[in-house]
Short mmCIF file of C-alpha atoms and ligand atoms in Angstrom, two decimals:
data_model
loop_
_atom_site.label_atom_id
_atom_site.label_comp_id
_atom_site.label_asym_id
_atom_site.label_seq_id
_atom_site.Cartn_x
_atom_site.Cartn_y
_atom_site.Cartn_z
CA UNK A 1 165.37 108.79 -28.68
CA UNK A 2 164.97 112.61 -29.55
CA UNK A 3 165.79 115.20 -26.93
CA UNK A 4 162.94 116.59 -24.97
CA UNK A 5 162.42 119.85 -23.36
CA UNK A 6 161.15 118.80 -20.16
CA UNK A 7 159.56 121.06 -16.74
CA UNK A 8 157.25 121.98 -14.67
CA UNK A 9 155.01 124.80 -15.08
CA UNK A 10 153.18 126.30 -11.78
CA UNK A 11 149.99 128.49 -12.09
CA UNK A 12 149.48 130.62 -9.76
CA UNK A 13 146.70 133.61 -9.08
CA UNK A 14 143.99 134.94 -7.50
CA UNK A 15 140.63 132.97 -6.99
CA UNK A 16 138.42 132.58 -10.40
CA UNK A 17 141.49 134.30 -12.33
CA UNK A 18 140.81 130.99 -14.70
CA UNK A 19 143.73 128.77 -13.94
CA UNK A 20 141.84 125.95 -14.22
CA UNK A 21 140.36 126.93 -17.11
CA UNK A 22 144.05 127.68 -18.85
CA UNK A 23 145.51 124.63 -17.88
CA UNK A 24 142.69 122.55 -19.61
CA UNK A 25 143.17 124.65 -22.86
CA UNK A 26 146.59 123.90 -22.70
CA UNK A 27 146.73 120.65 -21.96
CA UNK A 28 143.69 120.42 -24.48
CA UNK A 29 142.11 118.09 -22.32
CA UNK A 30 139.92 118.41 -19.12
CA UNK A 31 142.29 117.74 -16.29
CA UNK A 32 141.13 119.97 -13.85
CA UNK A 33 138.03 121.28 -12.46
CA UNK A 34 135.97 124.83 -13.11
CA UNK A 35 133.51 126.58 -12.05
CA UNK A 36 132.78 130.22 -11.24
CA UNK A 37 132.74 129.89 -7.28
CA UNK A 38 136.01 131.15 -6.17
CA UNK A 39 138.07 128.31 -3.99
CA UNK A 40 136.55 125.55 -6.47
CA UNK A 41 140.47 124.36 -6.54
CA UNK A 42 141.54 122.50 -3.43
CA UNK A 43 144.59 120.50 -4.64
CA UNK A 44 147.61 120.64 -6.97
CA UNK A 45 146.09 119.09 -9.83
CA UNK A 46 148.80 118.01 -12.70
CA UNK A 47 148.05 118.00 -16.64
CA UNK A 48 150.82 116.76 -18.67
CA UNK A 49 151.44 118.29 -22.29
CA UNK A 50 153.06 115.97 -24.69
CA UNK A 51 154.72 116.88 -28.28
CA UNK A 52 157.62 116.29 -30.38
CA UNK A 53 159.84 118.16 -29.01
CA UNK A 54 158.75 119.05 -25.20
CA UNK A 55 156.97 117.46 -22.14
CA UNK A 56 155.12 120.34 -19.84
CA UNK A 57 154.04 119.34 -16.53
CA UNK A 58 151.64 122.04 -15.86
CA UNK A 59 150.55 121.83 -11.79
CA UNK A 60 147.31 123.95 -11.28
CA UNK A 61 147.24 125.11 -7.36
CA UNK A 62 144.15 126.97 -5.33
CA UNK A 63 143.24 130.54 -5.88
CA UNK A 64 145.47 132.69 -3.88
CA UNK A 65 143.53 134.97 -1.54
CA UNK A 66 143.22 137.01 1.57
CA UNK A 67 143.07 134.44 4.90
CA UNK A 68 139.80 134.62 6.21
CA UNK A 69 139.47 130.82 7.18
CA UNK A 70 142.02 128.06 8.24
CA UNK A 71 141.36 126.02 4.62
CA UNK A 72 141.87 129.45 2.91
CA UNK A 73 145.05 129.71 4.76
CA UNK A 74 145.79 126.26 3.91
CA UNK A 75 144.88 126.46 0.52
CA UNK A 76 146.67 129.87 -0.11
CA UNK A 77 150.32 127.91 1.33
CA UNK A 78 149.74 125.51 -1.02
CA UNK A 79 149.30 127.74 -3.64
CA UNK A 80 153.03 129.11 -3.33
CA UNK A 81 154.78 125.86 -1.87
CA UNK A 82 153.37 125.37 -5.68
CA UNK A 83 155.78 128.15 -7.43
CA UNK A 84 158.67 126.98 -5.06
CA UNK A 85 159.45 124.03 -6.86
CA UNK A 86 158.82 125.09 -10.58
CA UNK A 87 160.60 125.65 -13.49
CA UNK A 88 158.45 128.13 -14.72
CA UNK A 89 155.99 130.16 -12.85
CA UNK A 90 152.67 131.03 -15.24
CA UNK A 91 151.08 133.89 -13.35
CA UNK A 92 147.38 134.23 -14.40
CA UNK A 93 145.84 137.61 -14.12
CA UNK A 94 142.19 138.46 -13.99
CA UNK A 95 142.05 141.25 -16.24
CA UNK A 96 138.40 142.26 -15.31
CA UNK A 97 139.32 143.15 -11.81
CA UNK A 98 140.86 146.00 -10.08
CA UNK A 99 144.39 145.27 -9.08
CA UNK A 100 144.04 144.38 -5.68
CA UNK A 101 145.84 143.22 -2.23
CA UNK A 102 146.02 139.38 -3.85
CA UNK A 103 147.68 140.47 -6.86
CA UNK A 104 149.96 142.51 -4.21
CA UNK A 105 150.32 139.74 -2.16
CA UNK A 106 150.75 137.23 -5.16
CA UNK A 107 153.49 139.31 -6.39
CA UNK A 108 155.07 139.65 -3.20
CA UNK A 109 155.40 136.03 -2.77
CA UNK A 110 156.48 135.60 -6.16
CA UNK A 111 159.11 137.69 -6.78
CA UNK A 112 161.81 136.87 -4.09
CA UNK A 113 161.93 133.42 -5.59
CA UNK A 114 163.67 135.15 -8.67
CA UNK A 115 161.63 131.91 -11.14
CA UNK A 116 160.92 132.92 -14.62
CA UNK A 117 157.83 134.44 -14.77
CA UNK A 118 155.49 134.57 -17.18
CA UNK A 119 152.59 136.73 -17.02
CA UNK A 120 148.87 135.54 -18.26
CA UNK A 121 146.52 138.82 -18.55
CA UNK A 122 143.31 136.61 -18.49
CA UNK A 123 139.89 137.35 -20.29
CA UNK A 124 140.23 139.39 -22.55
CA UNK A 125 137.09 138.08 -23.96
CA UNK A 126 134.96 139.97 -21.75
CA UNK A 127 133.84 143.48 -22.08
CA UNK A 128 134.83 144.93 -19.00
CA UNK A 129 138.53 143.57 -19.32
CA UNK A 130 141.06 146.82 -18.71
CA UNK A 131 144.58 146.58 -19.81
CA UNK A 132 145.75 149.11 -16.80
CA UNK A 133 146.27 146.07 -14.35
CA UNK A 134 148.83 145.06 -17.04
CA UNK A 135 150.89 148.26 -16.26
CA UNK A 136 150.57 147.72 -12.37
CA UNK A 137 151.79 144.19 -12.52
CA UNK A 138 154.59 144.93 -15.15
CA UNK A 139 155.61 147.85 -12.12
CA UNK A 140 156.78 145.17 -9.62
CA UNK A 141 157.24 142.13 -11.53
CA UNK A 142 159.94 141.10 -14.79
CA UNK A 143 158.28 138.68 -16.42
CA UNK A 144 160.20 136.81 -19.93
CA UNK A 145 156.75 137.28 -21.62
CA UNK A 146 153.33 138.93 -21.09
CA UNK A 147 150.61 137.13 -23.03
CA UNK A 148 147.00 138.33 -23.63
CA UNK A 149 144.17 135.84 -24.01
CA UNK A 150 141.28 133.99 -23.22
CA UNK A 151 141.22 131.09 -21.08
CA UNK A 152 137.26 130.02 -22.01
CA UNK A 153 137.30 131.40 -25.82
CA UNK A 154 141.02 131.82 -27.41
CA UNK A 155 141.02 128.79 -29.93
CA UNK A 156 145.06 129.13 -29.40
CA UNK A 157 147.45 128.73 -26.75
CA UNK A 158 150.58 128.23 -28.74
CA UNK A 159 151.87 131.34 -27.76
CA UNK A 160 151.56 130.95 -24.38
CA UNK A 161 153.27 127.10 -24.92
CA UNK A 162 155.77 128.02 -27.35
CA UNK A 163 156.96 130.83 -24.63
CA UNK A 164 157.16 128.28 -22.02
CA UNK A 165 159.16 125.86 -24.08
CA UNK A 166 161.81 129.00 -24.80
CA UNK A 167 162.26 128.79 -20.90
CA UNK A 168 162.51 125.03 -20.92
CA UNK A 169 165.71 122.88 -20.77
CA UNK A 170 167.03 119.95 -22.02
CA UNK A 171 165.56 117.00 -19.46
CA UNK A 172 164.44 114.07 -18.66
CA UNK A 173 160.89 112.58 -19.48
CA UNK A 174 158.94 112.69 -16.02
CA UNK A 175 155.79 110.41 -17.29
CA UNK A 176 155.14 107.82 -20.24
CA UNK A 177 154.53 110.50 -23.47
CA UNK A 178 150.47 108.99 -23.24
CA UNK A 179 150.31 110.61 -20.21
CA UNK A 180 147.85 113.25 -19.73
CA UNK A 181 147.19 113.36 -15.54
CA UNK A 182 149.05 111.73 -13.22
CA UNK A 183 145.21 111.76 -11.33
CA UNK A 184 144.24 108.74 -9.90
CA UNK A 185 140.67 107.65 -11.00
CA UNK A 186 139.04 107.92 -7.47
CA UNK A 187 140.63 111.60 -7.43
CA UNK A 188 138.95 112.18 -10.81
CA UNK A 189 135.88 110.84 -9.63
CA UNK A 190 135.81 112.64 -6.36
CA UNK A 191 136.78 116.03 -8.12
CA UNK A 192 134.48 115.32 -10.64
CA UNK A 193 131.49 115.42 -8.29
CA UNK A 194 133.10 118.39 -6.79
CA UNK A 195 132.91 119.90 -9.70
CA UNK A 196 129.02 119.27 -10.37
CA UNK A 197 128.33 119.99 -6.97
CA UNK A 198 130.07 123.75 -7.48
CA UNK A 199 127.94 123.91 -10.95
CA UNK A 200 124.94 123.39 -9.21
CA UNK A 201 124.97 124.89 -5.94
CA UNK A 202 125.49 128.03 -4.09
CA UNK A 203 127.21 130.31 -1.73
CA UNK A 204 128.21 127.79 1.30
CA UNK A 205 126.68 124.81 -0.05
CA UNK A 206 129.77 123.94 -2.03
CA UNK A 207 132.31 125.06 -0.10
CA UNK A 208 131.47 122.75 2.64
CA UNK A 209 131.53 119.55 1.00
CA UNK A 210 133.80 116.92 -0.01
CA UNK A 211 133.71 113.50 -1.64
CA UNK A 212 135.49 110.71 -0.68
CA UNK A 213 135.32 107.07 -2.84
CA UNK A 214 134.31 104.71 -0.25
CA UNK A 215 134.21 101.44 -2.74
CA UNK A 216 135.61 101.11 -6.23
CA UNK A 217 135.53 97.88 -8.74
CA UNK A 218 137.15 99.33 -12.09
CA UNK A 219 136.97 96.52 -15.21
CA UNK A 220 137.63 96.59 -18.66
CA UNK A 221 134.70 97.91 -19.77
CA UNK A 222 132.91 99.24 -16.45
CA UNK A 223 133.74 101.39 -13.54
CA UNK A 224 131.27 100.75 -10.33
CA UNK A 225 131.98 103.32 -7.72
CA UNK A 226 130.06 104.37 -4.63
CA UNK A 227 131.29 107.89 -3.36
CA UNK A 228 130.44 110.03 -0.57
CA UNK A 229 129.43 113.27 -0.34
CA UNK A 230 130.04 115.12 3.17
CA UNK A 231 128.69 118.29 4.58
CA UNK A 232 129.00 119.92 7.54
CA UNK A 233 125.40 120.09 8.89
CA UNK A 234 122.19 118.41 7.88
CA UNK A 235 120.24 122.06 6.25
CA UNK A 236 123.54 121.51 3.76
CA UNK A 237 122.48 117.44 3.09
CA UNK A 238 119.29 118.25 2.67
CA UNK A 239 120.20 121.33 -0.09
CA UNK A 240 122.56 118.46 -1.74
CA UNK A 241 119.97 115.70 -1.81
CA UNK A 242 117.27 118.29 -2.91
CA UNK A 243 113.74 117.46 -3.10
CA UNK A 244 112.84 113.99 -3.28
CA UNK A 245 116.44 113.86 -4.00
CA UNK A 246 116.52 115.68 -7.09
CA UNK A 247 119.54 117.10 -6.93
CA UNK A 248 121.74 114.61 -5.75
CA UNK A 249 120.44 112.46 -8.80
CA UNK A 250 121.59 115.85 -11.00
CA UNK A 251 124.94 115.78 -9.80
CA UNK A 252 125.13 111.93 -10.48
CA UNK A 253 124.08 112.01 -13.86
CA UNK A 254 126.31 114.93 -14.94
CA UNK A 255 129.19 113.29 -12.97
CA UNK A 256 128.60 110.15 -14.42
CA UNK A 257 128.49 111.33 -18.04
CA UNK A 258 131.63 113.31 -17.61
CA UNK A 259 133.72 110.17 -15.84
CA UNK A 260 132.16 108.39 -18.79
CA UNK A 261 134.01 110.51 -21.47
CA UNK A 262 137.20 110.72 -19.41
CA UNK A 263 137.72 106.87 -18.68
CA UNK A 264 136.09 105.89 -21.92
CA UNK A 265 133.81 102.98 -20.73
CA UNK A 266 130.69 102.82 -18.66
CA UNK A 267 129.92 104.14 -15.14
CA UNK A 268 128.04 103.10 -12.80
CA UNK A 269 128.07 105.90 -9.83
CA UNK A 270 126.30 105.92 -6.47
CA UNK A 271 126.22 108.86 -4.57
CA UNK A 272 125.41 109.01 -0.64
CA UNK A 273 125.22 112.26 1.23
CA UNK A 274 126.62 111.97 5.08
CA UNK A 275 127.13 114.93 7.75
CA UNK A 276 131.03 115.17 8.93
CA UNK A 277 130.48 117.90 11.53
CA UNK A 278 132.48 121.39 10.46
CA UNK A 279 135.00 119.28 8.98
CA UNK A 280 136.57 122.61 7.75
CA UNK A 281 137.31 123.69 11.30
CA UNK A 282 139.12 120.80 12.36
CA UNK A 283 142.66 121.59 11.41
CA UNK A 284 143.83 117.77 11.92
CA UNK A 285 141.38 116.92 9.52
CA UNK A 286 142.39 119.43 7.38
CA UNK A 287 145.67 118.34 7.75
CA UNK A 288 145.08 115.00 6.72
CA UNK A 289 143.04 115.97 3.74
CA UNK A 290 144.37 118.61 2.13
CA UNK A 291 148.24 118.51 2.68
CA UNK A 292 148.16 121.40 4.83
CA UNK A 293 149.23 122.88 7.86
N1 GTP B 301 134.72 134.99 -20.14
C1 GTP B 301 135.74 134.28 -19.64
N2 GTP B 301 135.55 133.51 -18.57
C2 GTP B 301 136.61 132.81 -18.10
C3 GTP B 301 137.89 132.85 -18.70
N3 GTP B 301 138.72 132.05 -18.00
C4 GTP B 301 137.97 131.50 -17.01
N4 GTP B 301 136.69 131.95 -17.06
C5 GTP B 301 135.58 131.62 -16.16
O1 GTP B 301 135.92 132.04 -14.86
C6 GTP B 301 135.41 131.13 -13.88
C7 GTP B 301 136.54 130.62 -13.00
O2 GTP B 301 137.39 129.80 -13.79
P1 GTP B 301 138.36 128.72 -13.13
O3 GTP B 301 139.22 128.20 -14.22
O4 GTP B 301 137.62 127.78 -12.28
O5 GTP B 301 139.24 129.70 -12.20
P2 GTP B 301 140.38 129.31 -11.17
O6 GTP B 301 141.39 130.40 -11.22
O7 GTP B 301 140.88 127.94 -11.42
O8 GTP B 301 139.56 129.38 -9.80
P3 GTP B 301 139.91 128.70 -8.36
O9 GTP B 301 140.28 127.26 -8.58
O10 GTP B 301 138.63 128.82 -7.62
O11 GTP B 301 140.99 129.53 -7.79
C8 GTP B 301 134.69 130.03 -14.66
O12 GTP B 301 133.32 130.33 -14.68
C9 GTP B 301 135.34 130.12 -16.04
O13 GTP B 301 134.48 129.68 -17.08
C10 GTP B 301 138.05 133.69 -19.85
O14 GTP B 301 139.12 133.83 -20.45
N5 GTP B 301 136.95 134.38 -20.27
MG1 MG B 302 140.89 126.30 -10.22
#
């Protein structure tokens, strides 16, 4: 069998920087979720890349960002417990904002690890996108390769990959070459509806739920699951479930035709929307959920 090289890739950067959106066009295939709420990322979500000659584990991890909040905290440690272990460290930069405390604060965690680095200046695309944050980050950091593009429109990452495979070494194959995710389907289903749930609602409403498959028959040709939805407090179940429950039926439907596409058979999908008190205050909870402390 032909030599691979083999490695994992950690993103890393600020909240709605488009890591999510990077790894996807990377991977070319949807393995993690977007939207343009900041925090939509809660877990280290793999997507595999597979050619002749390489096999890139790409890990995306929660926007890094000021600690206002215990899950921020939590979701911010995760971020660089992410970087800690990678081969590579692909370090997405917004290039529409200011250069701020996160990318201060990014860089700061960053750079003591001494990882290659290599830097991402993100959407480019848009009009208000300013090269100067290039020259503040390229002040405190050494990355092997600055690379300009767009995360939503550039039609080609090769750069970005063939850079990455420069870095990589000779190893071993971590999955089956098929591989795309290493996601389990009631994690794609549950970060699916996640995902809806950001699309389609605002300010707090998504940021206090979670799903959580409570029954799951997969077959052949058919996957039946039922999946909860939790909130904190009944004003946010009755936003989710919407009039005559209008928008809990949205979120099914687009959920449902998503998981359709990405398991390739038919769904069946039943949503139910329950109350779990301030679940993100309860840091054993948290715990529990999330990986972190
Ligand atoms: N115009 C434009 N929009 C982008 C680009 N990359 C990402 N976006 C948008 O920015 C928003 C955030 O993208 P995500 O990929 O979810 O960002 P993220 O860094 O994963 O965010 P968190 O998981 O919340 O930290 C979405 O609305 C994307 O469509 C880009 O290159 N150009
Ligand atoms: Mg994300």
């Amino acid at each position: 069998m032909k030599e691979k090289k083999t490695g994992f890739v950690a993103l890393i950067g600020r909240p709605s920087s488009g890591k999510s959106t990077l790894l996807n066009k990377l991977c070319g295939y949807k393995a993690s979720i977007v939207s343009k709420h900041p925090q939509t990322t809660r877990f280290l979500v793999k997507g595999i890349y597979n050619d002749d000659s390489s096999q890139i584990i790409f890990i995306d991890s929660p926007g890094f960002h000021n600690f206002n909040s215990n899950l921020n905290r939590g979701l911010s440690n995760l971020a660089v417990r992410n970087t800690e272990n990678a081969d590579v460290i692909l370090y997405v930069v917004d290039t529409t904002r200011e250069f701020g405390r996160e990318e201060e604060d990014i860089i700061n965690k960053i750079k003591p690890l001494e990882r290659i680095t290599i830097v991402v200046l993100n959407k480019i695309d848009l009009e208000n996108s300013d090269m100067e944050i290039k020259n503040r980050v390229l002040e405190k950091l050494a990355p092997v390769g600055v690379v300009e593009f767009s995360a939503l429109k550039g039609k080609n990452p090769d750069k970005i990959i063939n850079l990455i495979k420069k870095n990589l070494q000779i190893g071993p194959m971590y999955f089956p070459e098929d591989y795309v995710t290493d996601q389990s389907i009631p994690f794609r289903i549950t970060e699916v509806v996640r995902e809806k749930i950001f699309q389609l609602t605002k300010e707090e409403v998504p940021h206090s739920c979670y799903a959580e498959v409570e029954e799951l028959k997969v077959n052949e040709d058919k996957i039946e699951a039922r999946c909860a939805v939790f909130v904190e407090n009944e004003s946010q179940k009755g936003i989710i479930i919407g009039s005559k429950g209008s928008m809990i039926k949205m979120i099914g439907v687009k959920a449902r035709y998503d998981l359709e596409n990405i398991f390739e058979r038919r769904v069946n999908l039943f949503l139910n929307v329950k109350v779990h008190k301030d679940w993100r205050k309860k840091d054993e909870f948290l715990k529990k959920m999330f990986d972190i402390s």
